[in-house]
Every structure is written in structure tokens, then in C-alpha cells.
Tab-separated table of C-alpha atoms in Angstrom:
chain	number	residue	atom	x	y	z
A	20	UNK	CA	51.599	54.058	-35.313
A	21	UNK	CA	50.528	50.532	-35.005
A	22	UNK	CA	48.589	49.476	-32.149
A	23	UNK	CA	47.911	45.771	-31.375
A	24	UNK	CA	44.963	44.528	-28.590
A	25	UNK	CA	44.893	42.143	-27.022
A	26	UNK	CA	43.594	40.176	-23.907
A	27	UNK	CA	39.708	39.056	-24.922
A	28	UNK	CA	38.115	36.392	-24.427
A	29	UNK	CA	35.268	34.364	-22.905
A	30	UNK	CA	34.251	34.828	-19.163
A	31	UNK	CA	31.513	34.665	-16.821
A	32	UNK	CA	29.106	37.460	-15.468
A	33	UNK	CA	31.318	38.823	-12.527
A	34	UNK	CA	34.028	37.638	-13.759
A	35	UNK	CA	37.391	40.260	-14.619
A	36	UNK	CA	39.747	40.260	-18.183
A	37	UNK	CA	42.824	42.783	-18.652
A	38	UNK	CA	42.908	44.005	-21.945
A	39	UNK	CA	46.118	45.424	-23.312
A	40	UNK	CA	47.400	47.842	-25.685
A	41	UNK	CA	50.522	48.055	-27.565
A	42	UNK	CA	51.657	50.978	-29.723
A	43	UNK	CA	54.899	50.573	-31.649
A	44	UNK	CA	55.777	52.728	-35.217
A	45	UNK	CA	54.999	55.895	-34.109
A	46	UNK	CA	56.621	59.271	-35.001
A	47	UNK	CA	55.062	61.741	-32.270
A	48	UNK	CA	55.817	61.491	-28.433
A	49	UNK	CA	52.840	62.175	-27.138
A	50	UNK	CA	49.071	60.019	-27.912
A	51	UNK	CA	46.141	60.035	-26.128
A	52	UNK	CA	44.690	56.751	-25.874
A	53	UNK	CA	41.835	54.892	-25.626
A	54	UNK	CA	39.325	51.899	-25.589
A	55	UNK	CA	36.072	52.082	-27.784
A	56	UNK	CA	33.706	48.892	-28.595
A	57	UNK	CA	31.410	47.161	-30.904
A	58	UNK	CA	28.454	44.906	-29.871
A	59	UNK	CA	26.921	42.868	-32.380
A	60	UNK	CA	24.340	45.146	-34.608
A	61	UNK	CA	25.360	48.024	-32.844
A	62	UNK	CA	27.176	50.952	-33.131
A	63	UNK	CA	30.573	51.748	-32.184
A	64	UNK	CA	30.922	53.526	-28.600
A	65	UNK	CA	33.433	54.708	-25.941
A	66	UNK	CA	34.420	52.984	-23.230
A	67	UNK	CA	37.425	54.856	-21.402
A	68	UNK	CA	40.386	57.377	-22.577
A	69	UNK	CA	43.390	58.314	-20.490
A	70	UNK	CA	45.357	61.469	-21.240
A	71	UNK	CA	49.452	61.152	-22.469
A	72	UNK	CA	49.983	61.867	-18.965
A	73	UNK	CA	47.947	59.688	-17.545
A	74	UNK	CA	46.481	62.474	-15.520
A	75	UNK	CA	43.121	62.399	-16.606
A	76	UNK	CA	40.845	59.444	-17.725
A	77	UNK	CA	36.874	59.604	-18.524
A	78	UNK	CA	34.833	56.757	-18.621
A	79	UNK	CA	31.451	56.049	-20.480
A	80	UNK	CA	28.545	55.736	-17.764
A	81	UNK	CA	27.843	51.957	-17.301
A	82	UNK	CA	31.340	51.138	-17.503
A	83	UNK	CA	32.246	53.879	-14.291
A	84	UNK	CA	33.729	51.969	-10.782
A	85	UNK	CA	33.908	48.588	-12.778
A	86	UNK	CA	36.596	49.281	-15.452
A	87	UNK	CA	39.677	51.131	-15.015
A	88	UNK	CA	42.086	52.807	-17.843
A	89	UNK	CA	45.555	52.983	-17.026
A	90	UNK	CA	49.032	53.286	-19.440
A	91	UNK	CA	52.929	52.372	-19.033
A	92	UNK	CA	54.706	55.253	-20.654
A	93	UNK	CA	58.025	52.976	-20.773
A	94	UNK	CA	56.275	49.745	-22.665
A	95	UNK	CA	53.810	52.210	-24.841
A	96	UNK	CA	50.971	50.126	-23.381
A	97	UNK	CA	47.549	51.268	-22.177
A	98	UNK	CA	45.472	48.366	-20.069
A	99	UNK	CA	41.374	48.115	-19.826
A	100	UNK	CA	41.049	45.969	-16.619
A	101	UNK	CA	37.396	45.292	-16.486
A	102	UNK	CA	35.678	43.690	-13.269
A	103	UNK	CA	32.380	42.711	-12.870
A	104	UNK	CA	31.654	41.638	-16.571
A	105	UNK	CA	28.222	41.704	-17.778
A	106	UNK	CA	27.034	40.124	-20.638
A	107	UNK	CA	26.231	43.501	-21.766
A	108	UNK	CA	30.123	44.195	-21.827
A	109	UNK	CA	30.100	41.493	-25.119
A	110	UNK	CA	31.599	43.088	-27.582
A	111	UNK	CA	34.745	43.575	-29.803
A	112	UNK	CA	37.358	45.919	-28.020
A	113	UNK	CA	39.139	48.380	-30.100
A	114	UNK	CA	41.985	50.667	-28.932
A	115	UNK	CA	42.685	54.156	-30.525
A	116	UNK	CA	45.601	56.674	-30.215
A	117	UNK	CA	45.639	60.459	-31.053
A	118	UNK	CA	48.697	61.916	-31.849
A	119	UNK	CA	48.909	65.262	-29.161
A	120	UNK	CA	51.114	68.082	-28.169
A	121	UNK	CA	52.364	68.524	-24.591
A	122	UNK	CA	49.674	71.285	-24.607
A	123	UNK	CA	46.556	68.534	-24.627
A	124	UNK	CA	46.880	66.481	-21.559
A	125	UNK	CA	42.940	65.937	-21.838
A	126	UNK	CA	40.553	63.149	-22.892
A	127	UNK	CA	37.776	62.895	-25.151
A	128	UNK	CA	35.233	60.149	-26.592
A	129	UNK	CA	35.089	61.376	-30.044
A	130	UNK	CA	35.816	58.406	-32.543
A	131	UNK	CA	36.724	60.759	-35.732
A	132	UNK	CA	39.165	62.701	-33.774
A	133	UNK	CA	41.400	59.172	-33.143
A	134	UNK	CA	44.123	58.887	-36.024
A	135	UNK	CA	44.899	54.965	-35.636
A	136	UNK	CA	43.724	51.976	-34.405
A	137	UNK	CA	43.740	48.345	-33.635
A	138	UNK	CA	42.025	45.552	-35.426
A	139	UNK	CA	40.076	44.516	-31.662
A	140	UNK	CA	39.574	42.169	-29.528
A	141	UNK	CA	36.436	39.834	-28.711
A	142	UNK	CA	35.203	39.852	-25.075
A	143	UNK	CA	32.626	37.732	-24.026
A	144	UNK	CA	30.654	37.549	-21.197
A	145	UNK	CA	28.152	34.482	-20.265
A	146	UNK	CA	25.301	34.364	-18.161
């Protein structure tokens, strides 16, 4: 499956982006989905997953109450909308998809387990 982010870009601290993902290509009818980033010298890390059912998300701790995960089923899009942007947040935004059976309506924040994703999208925050 292909999956194609987008929505960064440059924004004050406080400020609020929507970040979007497309998937398109795919052969299985079910993916768990989610958004992982990159700061500059850093490691990769997870930001927020959301189940194929949308049923259950999980967030990474300093994101929690300011970003939310959701997902159209009908467009194959998940959406990041992140409030309260702090330059902390800068990084490059990269969405993932796991291909699942009906069985696995869970979440999880392990990168390895993620069979595709997108090339990313810059967010930056200014102070």
C-alpha cells in the first residue's frame, strides 16, 4: 500500500496543523495506522495509532489531550490534528500502516511491526 502525508508546515507555539493520511494500493481490508516522528538528531518515536476500527487509539505521553488520531474508513485517510504546538513537536511526521485481520482491532507503538510507510511531513513549530 502506498501512503502519502501530508499537512506540515510552519506554525507558532500554540498554534494547531491537521496532518493527513492517505492510503491507496493496498491488497488487505483491514490496517492499523499510525503517526510516528523524527526530530533533528534524534531517533524515530511514536506519536499516536488508531485501531482498523477506530475503536482504540494510544498516544505517546507528551503528545496526550493535545493531539488527537482519528481515520475515515470511506476515503482510507487517518488525520493527526495537533493543538497546542510546541517547538518540541518540530519534527518530520511519518505515517505507517499494518496490514491486520478482523481479529486485531488493537494498537501498538512498535516501529518494526509497521509494513509501509510514507515519505513524511515537516512540522515546525516557532517560539
Amino acid at each position: 500500500v502506498q501512503l502519502q502525508a501530508s499537512g506540515g508546515g510552519l506554525v507558532q507555539t500554540g498554534g494547531s496543523l491537521r496532518l493527513s493520511c492517505t492510503a491507496s494500493g493496498g491488497t488487505a481490508s483491514r490496517y492499523l495506522m499510525a503517526w510516528f516522528r523524527q526530530a533533528p538528531g534524534k531517533e524515530r518515536e511514536f506519536v499516536a495509532a488508531i485501531s482498523w476500527s477506530g475503536r482504540s487509539t494510544d498516544y505517546e505521553d507528551s503528545v496526550k489531550g493535545r493531539f488527537t488520531i482519528t481515520r475515515d474508513s470511506h476515503e482510507n485517510t487517518v488525520y493527526l490534528q495537533m493543538d497546542s504546538l510546541k517547538p518540541e513537536d518540530t519534527a518530520v511526521y511519518y505515517c505507517a500502516a499494518e496490514a491486520v485481520d478482523y481479529s486485531k482491532d488493537y494498537t501498538h507503538n512498535f516501529d518494526f511491526r509497521y509494513d509501509f510507510w510514507g515519505r513524511g511531513t515537516l512540522v515546525t513549530v516557532s517560539s
